mmCIF file of C-alpha atoms in Angstrom:
data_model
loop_
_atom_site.group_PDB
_atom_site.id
_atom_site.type_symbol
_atom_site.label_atom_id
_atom_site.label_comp_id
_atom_site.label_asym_id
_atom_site.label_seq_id
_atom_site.Cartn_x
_atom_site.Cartn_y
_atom_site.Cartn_z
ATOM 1 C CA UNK A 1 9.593 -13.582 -19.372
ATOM 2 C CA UNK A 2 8.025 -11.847 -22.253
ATOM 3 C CA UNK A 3 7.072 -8.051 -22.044
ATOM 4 C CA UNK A 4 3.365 -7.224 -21.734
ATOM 5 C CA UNK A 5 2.737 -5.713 -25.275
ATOM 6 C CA UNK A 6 0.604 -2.453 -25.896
ATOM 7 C CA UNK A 7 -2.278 -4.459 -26.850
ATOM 8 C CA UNK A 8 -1.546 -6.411 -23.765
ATOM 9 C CA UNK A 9 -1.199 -3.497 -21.532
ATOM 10 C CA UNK A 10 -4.662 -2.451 -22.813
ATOM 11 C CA UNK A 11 -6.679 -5.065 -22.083
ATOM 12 C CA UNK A 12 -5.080 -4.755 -18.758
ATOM 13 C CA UNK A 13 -6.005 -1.362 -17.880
ATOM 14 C CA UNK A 14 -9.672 -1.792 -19.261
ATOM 15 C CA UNK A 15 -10.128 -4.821 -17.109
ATOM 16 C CA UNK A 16 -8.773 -2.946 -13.895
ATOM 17 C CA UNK A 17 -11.130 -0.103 -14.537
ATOM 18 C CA UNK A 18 -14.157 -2.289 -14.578
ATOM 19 C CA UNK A 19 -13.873 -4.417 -11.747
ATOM 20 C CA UNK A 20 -12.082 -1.754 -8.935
ATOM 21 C CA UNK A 21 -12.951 1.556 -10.267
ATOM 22 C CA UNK A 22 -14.174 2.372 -6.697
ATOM 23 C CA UNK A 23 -11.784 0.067 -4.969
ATOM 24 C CA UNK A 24 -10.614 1.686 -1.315
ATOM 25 C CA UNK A 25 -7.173 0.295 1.024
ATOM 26 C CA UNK A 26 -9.055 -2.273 3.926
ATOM 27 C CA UNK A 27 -6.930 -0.472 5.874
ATOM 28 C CA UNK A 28 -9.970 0.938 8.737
ATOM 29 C CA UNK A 29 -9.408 4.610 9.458
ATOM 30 C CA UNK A 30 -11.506 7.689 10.416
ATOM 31 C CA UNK A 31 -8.921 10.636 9.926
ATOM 32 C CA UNK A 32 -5.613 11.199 7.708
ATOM 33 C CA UNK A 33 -4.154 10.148 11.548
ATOM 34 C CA UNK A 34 -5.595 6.974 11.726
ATOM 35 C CA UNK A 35 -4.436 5.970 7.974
ATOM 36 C CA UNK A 36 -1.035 7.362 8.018
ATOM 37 C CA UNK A 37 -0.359 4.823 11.255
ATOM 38 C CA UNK A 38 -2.166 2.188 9.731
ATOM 39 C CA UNK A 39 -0.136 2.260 6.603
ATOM 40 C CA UNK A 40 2.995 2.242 8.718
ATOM 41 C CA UNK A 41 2.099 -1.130 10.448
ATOM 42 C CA UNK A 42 1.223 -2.081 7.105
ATOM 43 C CA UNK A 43 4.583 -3.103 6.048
ATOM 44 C CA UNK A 44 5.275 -6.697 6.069
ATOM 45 C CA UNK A 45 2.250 -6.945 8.149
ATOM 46 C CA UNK A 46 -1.390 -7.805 6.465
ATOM 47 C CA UNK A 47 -4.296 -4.921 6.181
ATOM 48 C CA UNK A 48 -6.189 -7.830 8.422
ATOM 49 C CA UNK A 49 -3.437 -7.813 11.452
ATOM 50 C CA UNK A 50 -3.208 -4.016 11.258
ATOM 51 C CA UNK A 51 -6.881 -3.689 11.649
ATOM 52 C CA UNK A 52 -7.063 -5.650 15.101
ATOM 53 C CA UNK A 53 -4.304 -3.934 16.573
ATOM 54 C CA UNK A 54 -5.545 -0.260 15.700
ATOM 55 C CA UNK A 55 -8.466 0.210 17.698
ATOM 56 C CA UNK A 56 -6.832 0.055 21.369
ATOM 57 C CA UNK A 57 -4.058 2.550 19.430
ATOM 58 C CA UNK A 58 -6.349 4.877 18.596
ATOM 59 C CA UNK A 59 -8.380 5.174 21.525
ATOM 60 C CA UNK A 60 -5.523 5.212 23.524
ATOM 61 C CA UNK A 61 -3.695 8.098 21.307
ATOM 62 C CA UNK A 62 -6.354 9.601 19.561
ATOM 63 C CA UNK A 63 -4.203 12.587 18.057
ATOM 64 C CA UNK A 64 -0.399 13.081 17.223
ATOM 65 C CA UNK A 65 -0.698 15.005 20.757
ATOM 66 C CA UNK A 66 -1.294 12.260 22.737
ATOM 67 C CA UNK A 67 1.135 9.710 20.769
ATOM 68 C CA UNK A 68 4.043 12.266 20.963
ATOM 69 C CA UNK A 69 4.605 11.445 24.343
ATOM 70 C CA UNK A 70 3.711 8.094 24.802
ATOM 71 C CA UNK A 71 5.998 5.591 26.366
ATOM 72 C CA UNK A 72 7.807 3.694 23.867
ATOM 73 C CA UNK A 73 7.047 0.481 26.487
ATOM 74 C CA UNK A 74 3.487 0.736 26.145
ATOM 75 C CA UNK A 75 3.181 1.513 22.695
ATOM 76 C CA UNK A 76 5.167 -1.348 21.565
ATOM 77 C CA UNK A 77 2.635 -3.578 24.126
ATOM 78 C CA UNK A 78 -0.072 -2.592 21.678
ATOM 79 C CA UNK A 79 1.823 -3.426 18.629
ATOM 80 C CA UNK A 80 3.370 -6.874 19.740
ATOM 81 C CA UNK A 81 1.141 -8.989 17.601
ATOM 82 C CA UNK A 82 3.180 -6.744 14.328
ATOM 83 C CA UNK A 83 5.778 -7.164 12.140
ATOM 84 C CA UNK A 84 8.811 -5.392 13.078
ATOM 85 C CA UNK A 85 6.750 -3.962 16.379
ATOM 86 C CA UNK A 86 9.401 -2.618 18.059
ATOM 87 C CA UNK A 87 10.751 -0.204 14.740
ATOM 88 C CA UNK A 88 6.850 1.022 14.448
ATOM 89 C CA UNK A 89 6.498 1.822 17.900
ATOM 90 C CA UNK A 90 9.474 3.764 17.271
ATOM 91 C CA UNK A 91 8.768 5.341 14.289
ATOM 92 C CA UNK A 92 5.384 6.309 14.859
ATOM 93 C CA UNK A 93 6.260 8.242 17.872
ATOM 94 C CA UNK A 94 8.801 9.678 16.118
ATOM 95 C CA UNK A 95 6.420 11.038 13.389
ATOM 96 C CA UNK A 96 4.293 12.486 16.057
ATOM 97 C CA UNK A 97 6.415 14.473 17.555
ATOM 98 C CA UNK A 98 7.669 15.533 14.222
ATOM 99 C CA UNK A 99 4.386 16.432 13.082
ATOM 100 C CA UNK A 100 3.704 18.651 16.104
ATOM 101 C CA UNK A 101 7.112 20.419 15.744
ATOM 102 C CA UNK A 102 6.876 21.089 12.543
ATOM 103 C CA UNK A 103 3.286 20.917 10.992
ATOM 104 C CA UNK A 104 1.157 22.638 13.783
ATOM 105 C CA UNK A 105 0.152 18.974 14.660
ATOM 106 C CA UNK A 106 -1.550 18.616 11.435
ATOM 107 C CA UNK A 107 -0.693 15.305 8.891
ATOM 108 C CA UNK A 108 0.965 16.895 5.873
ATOM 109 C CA UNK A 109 -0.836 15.986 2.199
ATOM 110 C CA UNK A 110 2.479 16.341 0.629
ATOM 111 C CA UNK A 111 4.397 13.347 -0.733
ATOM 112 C CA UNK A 112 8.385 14.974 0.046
ATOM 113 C CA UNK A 113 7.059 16.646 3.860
ATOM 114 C CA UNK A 114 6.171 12.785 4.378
ATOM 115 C CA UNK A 115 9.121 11.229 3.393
ATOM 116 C CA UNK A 116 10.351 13.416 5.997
ATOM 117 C CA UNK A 117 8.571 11.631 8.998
ATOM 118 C CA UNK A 118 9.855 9.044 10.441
ATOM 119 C CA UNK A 119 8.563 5.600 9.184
ATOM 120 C CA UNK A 120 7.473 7.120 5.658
ATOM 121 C CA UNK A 121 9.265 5.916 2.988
ATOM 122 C CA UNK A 122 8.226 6.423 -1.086
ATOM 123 C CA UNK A 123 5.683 3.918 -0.631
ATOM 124 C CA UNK A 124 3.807 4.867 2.118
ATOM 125 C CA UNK A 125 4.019 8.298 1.427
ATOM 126 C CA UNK A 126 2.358 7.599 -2.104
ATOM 127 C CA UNK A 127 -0.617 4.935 -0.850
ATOM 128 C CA UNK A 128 -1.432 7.714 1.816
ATOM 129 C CA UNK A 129 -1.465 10.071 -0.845
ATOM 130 C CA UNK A 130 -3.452 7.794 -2.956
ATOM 131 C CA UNK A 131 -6.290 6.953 -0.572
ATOM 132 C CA UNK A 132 -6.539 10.150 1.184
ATOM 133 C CA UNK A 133 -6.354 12.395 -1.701
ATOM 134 C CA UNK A 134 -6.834 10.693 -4.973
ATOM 135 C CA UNK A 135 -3.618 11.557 -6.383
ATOM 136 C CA UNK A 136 -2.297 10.370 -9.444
ATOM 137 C CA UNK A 137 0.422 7.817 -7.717
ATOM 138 C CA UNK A 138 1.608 4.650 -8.150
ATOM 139 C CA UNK A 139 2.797 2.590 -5.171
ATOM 140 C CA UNK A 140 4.437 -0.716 -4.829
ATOM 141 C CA UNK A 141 3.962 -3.289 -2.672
ATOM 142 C CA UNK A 142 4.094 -6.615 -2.484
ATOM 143 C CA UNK A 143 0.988 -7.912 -4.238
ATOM 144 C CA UNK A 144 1.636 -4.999 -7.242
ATOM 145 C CA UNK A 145 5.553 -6.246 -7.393
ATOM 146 C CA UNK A 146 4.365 -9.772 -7.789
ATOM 147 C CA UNK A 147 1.203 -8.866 -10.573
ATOM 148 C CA UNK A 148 3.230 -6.252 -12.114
ATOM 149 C CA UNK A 149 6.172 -9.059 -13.137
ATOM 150 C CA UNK A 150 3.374 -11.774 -13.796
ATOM 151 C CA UNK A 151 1.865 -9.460 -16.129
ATOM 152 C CA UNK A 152 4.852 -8.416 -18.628
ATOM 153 C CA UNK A 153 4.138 -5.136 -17.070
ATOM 154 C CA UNK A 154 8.100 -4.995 -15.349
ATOM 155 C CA UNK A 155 11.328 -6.897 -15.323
ATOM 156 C CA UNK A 156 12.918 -4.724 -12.775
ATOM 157 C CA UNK A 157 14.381 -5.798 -9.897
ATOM 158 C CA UNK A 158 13.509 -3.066 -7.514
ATOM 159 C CA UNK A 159 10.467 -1.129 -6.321
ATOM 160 C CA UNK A 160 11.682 2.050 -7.972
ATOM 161 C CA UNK A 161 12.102 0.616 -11.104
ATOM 162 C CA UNK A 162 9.261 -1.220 -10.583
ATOM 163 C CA UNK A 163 7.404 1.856 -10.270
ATOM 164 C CA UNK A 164 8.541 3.749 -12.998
ATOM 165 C CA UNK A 165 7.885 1.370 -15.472
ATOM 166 C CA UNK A 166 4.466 0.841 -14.169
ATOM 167 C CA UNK A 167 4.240 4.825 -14.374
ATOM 168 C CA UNK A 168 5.059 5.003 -17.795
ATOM 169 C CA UNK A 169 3.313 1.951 -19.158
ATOM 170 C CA UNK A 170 -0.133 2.601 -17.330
ATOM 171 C CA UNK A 171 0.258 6.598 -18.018
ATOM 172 C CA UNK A 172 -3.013 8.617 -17.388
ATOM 173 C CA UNK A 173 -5.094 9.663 -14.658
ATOM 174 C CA UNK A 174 -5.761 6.250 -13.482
ATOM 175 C CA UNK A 175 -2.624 5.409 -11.541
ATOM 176 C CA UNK A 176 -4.633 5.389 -8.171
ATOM 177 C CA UNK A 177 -7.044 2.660 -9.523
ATOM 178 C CA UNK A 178 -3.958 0.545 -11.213
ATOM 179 C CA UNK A 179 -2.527 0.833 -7.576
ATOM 180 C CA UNK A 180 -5.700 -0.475 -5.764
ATOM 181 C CA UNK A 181 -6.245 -2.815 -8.792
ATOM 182 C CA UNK A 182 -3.139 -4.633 -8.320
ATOM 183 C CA UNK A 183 -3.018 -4.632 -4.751
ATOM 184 C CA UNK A 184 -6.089 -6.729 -4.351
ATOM 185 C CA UNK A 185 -5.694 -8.611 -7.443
ATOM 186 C CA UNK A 186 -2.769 -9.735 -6.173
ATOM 187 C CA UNK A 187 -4.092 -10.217 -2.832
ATOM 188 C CA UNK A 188 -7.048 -12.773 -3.633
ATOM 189 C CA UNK A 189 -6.352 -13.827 -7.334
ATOM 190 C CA UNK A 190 -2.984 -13.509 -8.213
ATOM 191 C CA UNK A 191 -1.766 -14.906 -5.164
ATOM 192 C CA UNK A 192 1.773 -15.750 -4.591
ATOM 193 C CA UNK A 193 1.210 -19.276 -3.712
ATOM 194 C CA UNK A 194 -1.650 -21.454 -5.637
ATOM 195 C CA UNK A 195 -2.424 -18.095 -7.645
ATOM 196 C CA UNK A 196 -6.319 -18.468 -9.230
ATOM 197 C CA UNK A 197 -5.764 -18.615 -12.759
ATOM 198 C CA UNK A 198 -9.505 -19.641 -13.039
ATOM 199 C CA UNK A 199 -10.780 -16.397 -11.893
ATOM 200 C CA UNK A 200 -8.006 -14.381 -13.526
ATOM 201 C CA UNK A 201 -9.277 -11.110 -15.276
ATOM 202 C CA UNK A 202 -7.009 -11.529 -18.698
ATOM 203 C CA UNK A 203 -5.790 -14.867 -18.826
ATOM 204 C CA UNK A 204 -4.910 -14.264 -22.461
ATOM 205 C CA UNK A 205 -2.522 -11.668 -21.438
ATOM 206 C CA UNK A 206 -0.575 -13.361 -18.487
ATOM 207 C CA UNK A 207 2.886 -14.084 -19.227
ATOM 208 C CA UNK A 208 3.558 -16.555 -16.342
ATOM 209 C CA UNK A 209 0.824 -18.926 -15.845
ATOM 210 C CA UNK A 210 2.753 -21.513 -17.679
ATOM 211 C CA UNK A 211 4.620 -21.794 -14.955
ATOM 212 C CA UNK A 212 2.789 -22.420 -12.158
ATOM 213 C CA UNK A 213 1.626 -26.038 -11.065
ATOM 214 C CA UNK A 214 -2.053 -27.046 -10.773
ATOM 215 C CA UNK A 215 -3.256 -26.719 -7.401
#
């Protein structure tokens, strides 16, 4: 597939920037508590599923406190409709306690003291960092993997790599809206099956479209 040239990558940015300057994560959260979970039943597990299952979670463990000693029984009952349920339930307990121990119960806002809790990986630790505190990130999931490759934008074969060539190629201090731009791009336009090259934002610039079969 042909590489997304600097013209290319232009047109791409501007047309991010106008339509989800202000975009947010429809992950539903109150606290940095609430988004950190939600972002770890995020994985292989849609922003809509997550936000069903949360509430009960939350009202039931309200605080790293309470979720530190939950049973591992009854927090998996309240993830069961999830991905991977019993590995959250896990994990998330996991990071409580871990945040208690060693953070004075309090979420770190630090992308390597996240990637120490259980259940944070790169990824996670980045889109928390991106949502909760602006921060000049990039993150990728699914949906940016998928727009990223469509777009010229990568070739690589990982999410690293993936990353750092979106890093380099979309430099500035707009890697937070790229991230959110992509994600829900890629989430209602530049879908994986029957993608909506009608309503694309830079059909001039796509390098794949060729490819894909009317719907």
């Amino acid at each position: 597939m042909k590489k997304a040239t600097k013209q290319d990558i232009e047109i791409i940015k501007q047309a991010f920037i106008e339509k989800y300057s202000d975009a947010v994560t429809e992950l539903n959260y109150r606290n940095d508590y609430e988004l950190l979970i939600a972002i770890i039943l995020s994985a292989q597990c849609t922003d809509k599923r997550v936000n069903i299952i949360t509430p009960a979670l939350f009202e039931k463990y309200p605080s790293v406190k309470e979720l530190a000693v939950a049973e591992l029984d009854d927090v998996k009952e309240l993830l069961k409709s999830c991905s991977f349920f019993n590995n959250k339930a896990k994990n998330i307990i996991k990071m409580a306690q871990s945040v208690l121990m060693n953070y004075d119960g309090e979420i770190p806002h630090d992308q390597q003291k996240l990637m120490k809790l259980a259940g944070v990986g790169n990824k996670t630790a980045n889109v928390f960092m991106i949502e909760f505190e602006g921060a000049n990130l990039m993150a990728v999931d699914t949906h940016v993997f998928r727009v990223s490759h469509r777009l010229g934008l990568s070739d690589g074969k990982t999410v690293d790599i993936t990353e750092a060539d979106l890093v380099k190629k979309l430099k500035g201090h707009d890697l937070h809206i790229f991230h959110q731009a992509m994600v829900l791009f890629g989430r209602y336009i530049c879908k994986a099956v029957k993608p909506e090259c009608e309503n694309c934002l830079f059909p001039q610039v796509c390098k794949s479209k060729s490819g894909f079969k009317p719907a």
